[in-house]
Tab-separated table of C-alpha atoms in Angstrom:
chain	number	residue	atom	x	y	z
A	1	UNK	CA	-95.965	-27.863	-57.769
A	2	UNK	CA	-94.375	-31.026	-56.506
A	3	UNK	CA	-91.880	-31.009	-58.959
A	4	UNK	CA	-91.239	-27.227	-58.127
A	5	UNK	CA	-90.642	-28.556	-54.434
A	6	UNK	CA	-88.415	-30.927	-55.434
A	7	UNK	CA	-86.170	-29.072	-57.151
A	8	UNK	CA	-86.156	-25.951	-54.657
A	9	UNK	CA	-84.911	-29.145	-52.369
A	10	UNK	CA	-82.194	-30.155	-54.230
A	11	UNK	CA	-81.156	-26.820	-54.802
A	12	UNK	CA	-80.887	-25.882	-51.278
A	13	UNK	CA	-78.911	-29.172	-50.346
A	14	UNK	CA	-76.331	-28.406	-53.122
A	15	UNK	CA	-75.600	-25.043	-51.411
A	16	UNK	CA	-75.702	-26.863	-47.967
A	17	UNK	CA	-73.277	-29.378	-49.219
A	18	UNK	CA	-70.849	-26.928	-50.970
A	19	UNK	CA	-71.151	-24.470	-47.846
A	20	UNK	CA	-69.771	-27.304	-46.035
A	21	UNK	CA	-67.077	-28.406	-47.949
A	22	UNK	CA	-65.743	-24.937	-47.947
A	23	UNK	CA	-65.960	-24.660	-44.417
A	24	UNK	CA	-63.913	-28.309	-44.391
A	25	UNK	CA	-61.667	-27.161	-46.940
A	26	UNK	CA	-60.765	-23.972	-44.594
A	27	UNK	CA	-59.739	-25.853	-41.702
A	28	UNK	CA	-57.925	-28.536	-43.382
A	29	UNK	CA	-56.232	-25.048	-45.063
A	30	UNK	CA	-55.048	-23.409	-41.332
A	31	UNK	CA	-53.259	-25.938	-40.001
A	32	UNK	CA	-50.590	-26.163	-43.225
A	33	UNK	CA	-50.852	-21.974	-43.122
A	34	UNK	CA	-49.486	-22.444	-39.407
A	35	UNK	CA	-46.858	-24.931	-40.430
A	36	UNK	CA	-46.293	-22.659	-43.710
A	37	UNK	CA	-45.643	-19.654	-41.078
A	38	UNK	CA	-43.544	-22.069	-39.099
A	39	UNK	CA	-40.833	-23.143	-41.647
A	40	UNK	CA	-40.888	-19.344	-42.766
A	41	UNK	CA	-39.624	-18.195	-39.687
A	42	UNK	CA	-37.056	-21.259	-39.337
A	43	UNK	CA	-35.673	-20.143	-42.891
A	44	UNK	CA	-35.392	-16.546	-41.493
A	45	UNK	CA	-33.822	-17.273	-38.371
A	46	UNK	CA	-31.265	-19.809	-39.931
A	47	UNK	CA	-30.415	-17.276	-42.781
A	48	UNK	CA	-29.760	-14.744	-39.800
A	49	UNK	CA	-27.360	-17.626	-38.173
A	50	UNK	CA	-25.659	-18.257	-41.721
A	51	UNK	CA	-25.144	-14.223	-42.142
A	52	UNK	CA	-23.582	-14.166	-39.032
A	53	UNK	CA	-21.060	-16.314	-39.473
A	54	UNK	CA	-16.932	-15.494	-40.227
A	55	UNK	CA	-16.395	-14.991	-43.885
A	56	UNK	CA	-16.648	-12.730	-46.836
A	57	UNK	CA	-20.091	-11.550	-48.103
A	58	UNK	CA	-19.985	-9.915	-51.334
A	59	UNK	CA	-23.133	-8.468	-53.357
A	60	UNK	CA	-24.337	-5.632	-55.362
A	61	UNK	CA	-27.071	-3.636	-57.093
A	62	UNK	CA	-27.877	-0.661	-58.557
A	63	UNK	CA	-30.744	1.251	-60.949
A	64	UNK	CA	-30.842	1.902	-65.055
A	65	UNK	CA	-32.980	4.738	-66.052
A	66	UNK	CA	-33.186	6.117	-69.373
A	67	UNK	CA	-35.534	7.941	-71.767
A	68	UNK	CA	-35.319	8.833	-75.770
A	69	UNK	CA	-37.751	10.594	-77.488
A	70	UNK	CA	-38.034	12.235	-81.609
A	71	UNK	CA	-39.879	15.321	-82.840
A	72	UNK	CA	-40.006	15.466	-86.870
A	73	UNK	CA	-41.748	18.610	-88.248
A	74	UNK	CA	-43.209	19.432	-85.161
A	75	UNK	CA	-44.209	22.815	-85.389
A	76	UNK	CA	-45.459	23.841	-82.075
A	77	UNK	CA	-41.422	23.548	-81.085
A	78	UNK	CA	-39.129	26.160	-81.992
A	79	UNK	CA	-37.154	23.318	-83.352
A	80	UNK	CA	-39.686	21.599	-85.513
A	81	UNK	CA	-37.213	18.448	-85.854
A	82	UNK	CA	-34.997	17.227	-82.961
A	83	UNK	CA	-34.194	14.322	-80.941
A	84	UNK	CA	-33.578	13.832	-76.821
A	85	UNK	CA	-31.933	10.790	-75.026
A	86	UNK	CA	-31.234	10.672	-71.831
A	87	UNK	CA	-29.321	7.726	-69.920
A	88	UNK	CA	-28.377	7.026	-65.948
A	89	UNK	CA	-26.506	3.859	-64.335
A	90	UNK	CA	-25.502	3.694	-60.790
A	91	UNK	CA	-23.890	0.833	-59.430
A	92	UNK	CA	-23.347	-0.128	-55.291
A	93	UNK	CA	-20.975	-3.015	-54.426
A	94	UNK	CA	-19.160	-4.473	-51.164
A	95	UNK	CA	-16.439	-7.241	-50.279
A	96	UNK	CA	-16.304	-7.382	-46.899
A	97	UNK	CA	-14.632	-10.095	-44.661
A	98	UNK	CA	-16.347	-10.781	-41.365
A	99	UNK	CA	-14.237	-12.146	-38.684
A	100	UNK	CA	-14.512	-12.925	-34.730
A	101	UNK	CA	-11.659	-10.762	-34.143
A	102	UNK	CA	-11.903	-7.947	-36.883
A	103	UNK	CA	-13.071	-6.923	-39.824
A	104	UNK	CA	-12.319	-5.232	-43.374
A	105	UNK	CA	-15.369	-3.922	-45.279
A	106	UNK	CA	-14.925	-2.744	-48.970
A	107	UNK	CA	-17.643	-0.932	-51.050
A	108	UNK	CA	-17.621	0.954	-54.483
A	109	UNK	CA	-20.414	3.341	-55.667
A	110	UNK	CA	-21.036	5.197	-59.207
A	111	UNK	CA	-23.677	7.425	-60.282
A	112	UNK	CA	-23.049	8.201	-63.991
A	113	UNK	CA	-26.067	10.210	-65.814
A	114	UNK	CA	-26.026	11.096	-69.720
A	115	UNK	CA	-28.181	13.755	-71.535
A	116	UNK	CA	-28.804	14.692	-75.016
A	117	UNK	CA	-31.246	17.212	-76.921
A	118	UNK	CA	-29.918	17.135	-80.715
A	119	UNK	CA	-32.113	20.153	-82.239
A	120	UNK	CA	-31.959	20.127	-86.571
A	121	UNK	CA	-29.986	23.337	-87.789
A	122	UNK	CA	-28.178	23.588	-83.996
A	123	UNK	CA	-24.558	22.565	-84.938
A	124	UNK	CA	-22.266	21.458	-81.484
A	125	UNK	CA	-25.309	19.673	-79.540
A	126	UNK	CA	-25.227	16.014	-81.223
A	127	UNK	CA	-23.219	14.146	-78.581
A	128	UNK	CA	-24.404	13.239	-74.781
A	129	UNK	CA	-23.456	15.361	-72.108
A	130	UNK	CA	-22.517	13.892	-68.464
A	131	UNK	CA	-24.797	15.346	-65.889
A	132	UNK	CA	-24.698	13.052	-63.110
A	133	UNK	CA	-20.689	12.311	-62.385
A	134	UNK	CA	-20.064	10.138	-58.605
A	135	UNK	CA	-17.359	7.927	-57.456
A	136	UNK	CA	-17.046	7.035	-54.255
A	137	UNK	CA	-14.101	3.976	-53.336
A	138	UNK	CA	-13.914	3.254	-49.422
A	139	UNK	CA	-11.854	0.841	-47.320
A	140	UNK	CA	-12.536	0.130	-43.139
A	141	UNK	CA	-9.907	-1.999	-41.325
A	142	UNK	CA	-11.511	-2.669	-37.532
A	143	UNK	CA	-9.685	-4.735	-34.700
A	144	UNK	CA	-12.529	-5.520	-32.410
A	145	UNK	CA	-12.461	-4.547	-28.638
A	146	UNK	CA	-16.046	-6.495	-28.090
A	147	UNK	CA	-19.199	-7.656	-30.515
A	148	UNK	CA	-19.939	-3.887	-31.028
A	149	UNK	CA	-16.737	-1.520	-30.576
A	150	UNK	CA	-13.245	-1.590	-32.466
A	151	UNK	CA	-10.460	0.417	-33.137
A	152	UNK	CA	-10.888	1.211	-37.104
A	153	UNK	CA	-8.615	2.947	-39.682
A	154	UNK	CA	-10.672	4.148	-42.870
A	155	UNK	CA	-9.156	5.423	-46.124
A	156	UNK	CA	-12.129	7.080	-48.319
A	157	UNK	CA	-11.448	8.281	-52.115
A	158	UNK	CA	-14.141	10.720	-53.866
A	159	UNK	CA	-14.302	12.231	-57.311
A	160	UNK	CA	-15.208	12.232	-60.865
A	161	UNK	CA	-14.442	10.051	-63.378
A	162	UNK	CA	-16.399	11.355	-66.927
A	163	UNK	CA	-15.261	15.392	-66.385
A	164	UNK	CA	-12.295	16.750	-64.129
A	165	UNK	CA	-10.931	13.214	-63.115
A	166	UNK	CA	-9.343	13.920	-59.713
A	167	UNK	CA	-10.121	17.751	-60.136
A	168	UNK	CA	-11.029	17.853	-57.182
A	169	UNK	CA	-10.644	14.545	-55.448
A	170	UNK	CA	-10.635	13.925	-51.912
A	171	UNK	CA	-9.088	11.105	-50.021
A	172	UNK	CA	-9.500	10.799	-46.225
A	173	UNK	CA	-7.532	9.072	-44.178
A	174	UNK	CA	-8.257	8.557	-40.546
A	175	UNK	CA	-8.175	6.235	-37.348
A	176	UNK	CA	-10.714	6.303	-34.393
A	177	UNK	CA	-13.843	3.490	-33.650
A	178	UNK	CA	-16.261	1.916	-34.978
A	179	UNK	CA	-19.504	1.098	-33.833
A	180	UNK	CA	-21.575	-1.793	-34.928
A	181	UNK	CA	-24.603	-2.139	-33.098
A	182	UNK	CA	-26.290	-4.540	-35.730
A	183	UNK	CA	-25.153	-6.625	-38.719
A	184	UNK	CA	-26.964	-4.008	-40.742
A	185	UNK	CA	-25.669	-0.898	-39.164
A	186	UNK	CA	-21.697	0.377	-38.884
A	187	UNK	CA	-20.731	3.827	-37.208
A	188	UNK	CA	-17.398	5.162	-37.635
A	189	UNK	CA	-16.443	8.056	-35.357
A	190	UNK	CA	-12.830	9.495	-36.570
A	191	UNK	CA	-11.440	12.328	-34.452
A	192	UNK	CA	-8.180	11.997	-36.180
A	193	UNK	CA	-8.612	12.363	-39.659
A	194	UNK	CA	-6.789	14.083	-42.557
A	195	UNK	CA	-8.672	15.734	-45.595
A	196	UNK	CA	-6.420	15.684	-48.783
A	197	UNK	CA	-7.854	17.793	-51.502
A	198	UNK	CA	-6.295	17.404	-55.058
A	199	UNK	CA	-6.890	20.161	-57.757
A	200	UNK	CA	-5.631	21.441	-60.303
A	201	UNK	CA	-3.866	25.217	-60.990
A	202	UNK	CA	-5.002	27.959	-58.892
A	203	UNK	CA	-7.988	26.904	-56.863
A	204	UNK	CA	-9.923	27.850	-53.485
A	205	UNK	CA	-9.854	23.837	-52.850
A	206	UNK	CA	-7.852	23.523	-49.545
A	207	UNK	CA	-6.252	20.099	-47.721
A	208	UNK	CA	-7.064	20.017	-43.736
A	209	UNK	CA	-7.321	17.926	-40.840
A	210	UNK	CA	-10.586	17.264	-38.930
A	211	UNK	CA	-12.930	15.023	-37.543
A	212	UNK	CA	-14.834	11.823	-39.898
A	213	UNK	CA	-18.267	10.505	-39.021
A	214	UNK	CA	-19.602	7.615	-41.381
A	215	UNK	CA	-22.801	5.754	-41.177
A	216	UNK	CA	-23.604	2.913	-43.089
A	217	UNK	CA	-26.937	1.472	-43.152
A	218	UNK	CA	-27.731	-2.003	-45.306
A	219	UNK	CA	-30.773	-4.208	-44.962
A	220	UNK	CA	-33.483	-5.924	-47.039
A	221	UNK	CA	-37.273	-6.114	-46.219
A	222	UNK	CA	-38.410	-9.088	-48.338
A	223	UNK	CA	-38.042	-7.588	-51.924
A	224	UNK	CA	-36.576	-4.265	-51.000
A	225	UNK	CA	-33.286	-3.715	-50.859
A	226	UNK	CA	-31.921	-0.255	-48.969
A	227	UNK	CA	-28.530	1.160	-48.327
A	228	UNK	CA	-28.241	4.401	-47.246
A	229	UNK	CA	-24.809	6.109	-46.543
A	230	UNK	CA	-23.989	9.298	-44.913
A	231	UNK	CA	-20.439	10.374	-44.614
A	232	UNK	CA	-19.235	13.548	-43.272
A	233	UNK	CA	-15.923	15.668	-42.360
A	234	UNK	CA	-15.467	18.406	-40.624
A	235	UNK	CA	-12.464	20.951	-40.730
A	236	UNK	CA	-10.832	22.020	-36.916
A	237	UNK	CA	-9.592	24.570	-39.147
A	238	UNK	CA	-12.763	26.544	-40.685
A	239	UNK	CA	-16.311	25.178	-41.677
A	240	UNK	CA	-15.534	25.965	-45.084
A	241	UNK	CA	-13.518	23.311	-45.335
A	242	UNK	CA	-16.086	21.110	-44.095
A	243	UNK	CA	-18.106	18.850	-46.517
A	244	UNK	CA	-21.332	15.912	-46.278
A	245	UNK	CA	-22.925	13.308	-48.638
A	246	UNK	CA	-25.839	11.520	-48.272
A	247	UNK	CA	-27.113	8.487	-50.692
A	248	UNK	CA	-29.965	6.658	-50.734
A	249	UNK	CA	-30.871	3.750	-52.882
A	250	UNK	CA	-33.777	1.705	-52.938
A	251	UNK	CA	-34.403	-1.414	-55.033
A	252	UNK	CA	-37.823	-3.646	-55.185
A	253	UNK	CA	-37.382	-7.256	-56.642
A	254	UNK	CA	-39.914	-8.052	-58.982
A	255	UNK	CA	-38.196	-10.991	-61.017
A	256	UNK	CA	-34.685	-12.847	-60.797
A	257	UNK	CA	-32.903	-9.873	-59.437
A	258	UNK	CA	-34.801	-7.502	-61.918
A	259	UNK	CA	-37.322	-4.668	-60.536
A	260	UNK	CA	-37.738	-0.808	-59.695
A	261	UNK	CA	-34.984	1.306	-58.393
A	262	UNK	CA	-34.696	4.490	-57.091
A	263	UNK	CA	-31.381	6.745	-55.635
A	264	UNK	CA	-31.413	10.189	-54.210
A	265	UNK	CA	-28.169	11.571	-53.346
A	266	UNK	CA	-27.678	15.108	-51.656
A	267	UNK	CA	-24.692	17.200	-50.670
A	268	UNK	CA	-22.973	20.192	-49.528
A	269	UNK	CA	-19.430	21.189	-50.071
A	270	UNK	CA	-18.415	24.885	-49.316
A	271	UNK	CA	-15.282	24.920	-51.687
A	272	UNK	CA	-17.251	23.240	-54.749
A	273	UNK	CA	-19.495	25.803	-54.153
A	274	UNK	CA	-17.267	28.904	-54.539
A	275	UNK	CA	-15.068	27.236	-56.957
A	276	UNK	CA	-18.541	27.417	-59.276
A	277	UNK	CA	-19.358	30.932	-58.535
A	278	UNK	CA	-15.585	31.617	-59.648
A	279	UNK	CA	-15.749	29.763	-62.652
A	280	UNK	CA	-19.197	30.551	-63.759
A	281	UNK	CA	-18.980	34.511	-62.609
A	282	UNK	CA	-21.740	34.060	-60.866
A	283	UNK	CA	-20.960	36.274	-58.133
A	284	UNK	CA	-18.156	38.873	-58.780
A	285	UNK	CA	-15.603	38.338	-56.528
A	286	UNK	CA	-16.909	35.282	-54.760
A	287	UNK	CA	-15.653	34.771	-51.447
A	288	UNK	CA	-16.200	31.820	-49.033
A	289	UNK	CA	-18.674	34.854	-47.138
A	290	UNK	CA	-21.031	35.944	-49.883
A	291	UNK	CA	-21.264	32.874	-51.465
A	292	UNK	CA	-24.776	30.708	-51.223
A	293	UNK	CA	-23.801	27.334	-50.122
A	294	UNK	CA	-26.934	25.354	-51.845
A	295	UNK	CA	-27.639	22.103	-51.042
A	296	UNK	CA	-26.529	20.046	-54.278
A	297	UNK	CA	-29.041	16.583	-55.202
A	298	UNK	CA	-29.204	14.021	-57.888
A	299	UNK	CA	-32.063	11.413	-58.311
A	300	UNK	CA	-32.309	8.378	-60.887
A	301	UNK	CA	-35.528	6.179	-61.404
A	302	UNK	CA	-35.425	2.808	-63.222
A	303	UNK	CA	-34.968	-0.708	-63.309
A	304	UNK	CA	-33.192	-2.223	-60.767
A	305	UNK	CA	-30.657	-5.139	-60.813
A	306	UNK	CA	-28.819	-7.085	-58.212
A	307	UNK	CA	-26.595	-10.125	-57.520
């Protein structure tokens, strides 16, 4: 029994002991969490100082997606034996150069998206066919009136480049401001602004002059990267004439520049819209006023990559 004692003793000093070590341990731990916290927030505020300053900044990232899959003797299809790929690559990049008294931001974007279903016995399906087909080239010149206003000129270049290169392309070309409100943020509001429309043959596509709005948003929260771009014309001829696009891309860091991406892009454009309905007969003699002006979208999940 006095041996039991004993030991219950020593058992219940060990705890006491290791109990208070931890509880040592934990506040010899705050105070270098504090200081951790500290030098965190000194990094972040001289990065912000550093991103501020005159210069160019120049970066880029985009998403990879793609999926293959084989079916041999599978008799549940009505192919039994086939094969399906199907690939997607967008890219976003920027040059600008930040100065005190203007600036001259850059940026390229491509969405291209392949797909393939190669069914045995089906002759003409064994190559990939483009389904997602963006380019988008833009250049903003802005002499600064103050930190957040300047008089901007912006020349903006849109099209395809797998099918129908230029068929249709548009190019604006416009002067006006420019907002900036943050380093993150730039609004351009173009009042004077010419819509070129190149096509080829007979087409509904029309050239007019309008009005350009384009906001740019660019940021990163830790490991997530977002741009999102809007950019939109309207006609002071007819709203038919009048087109939008909106992208979105996302991309979360998981390793050396390497992680999970995702882009959403959405649009509507009048004349693309009839010019299908013409070409596809999907409405017998399509007009600009019994067409259905759907909103067109494309989306791409993969792995991201960035430098």
């Amino acid at each position: 029994m006095k041996k039991l004692s004993i030991l219950f003793l020593l058992v219940l000093t060990s705890l006491s002991i290791n109990g208070q070590t931890a509880e040592e341990l934990k506040k010899e731990q705050a105070p270098k969490k504090a200081e951790i916290a500290k030098l965190q927030g000194e990094v972040k505020a001289l990065q912000s100082k550093i991103d501020a300053l005159p210069g160019w900044r120049k970066g880029a990232f985009g998403t990879i997606g793609g999926s293959f899959s084989g079916f041999n003797n599978w008799y549940s299809r009505t192919a039994p034996t086939a094969t399906a790929g199907n690939i997607g690559i967008t890219v976003n990049g920027f040059a600008n150069l930040i100065k005190e008294d203007f600036f001259w931001r850059n940026s390229a974007a491509v969405n291209l998206g392949w797909v393939k279903l190669d069914e045995e016995g089906v002759p003409g399906d064994e190559d990939f066919e483009a389904t997602t087909d963006v380019f988008t080239i833009s250049s903003l010149y802005g002499k600064r009136l103050n930190k957040k206003w300047a008089l901007s000129g912006l020349a903006e270049y849109r099209t395809t480049i797998i099918d129908n290169f230029n068929d249709p392309g548009y190019l604006d070309l416009g002067i006006g401001t420019t907002w900036t409100p943050t380093n993150n943020l730039v609004v351009v509001i173009h009042p004077g602004n010419y819509n070129f429309v190149f096509s080829s043959g007979d087409t509904v596509f029309e050239s007019s002059l309008g009005a350009k709005v384009v906001a740019d948003y660019t940021q990163k929260y830790g490991k997530l990267s977002v741009k999102s771009n809007l950019s939109m014309f309207q006609s002071y001829d007819t709203s038919d004439l009048s087109n939008w696009t909106f992208t979105n891309s996302f991309a979360y860091t998981i390793w050396k520049g390497i992680g999970v991406g995702f882009e959403l892009g959405l649009r509507q454009n009048k004349q693309e819209a009839l010019n299908n309905a013409l070409d596809n007969a999907v409405v017998p003699t399509a007009t600009f006023d019994n067409i259905d002006n759907k909103l067109q979208s494309y989306y791409l999940l993969g792995l991201s990559y960035a430098f």
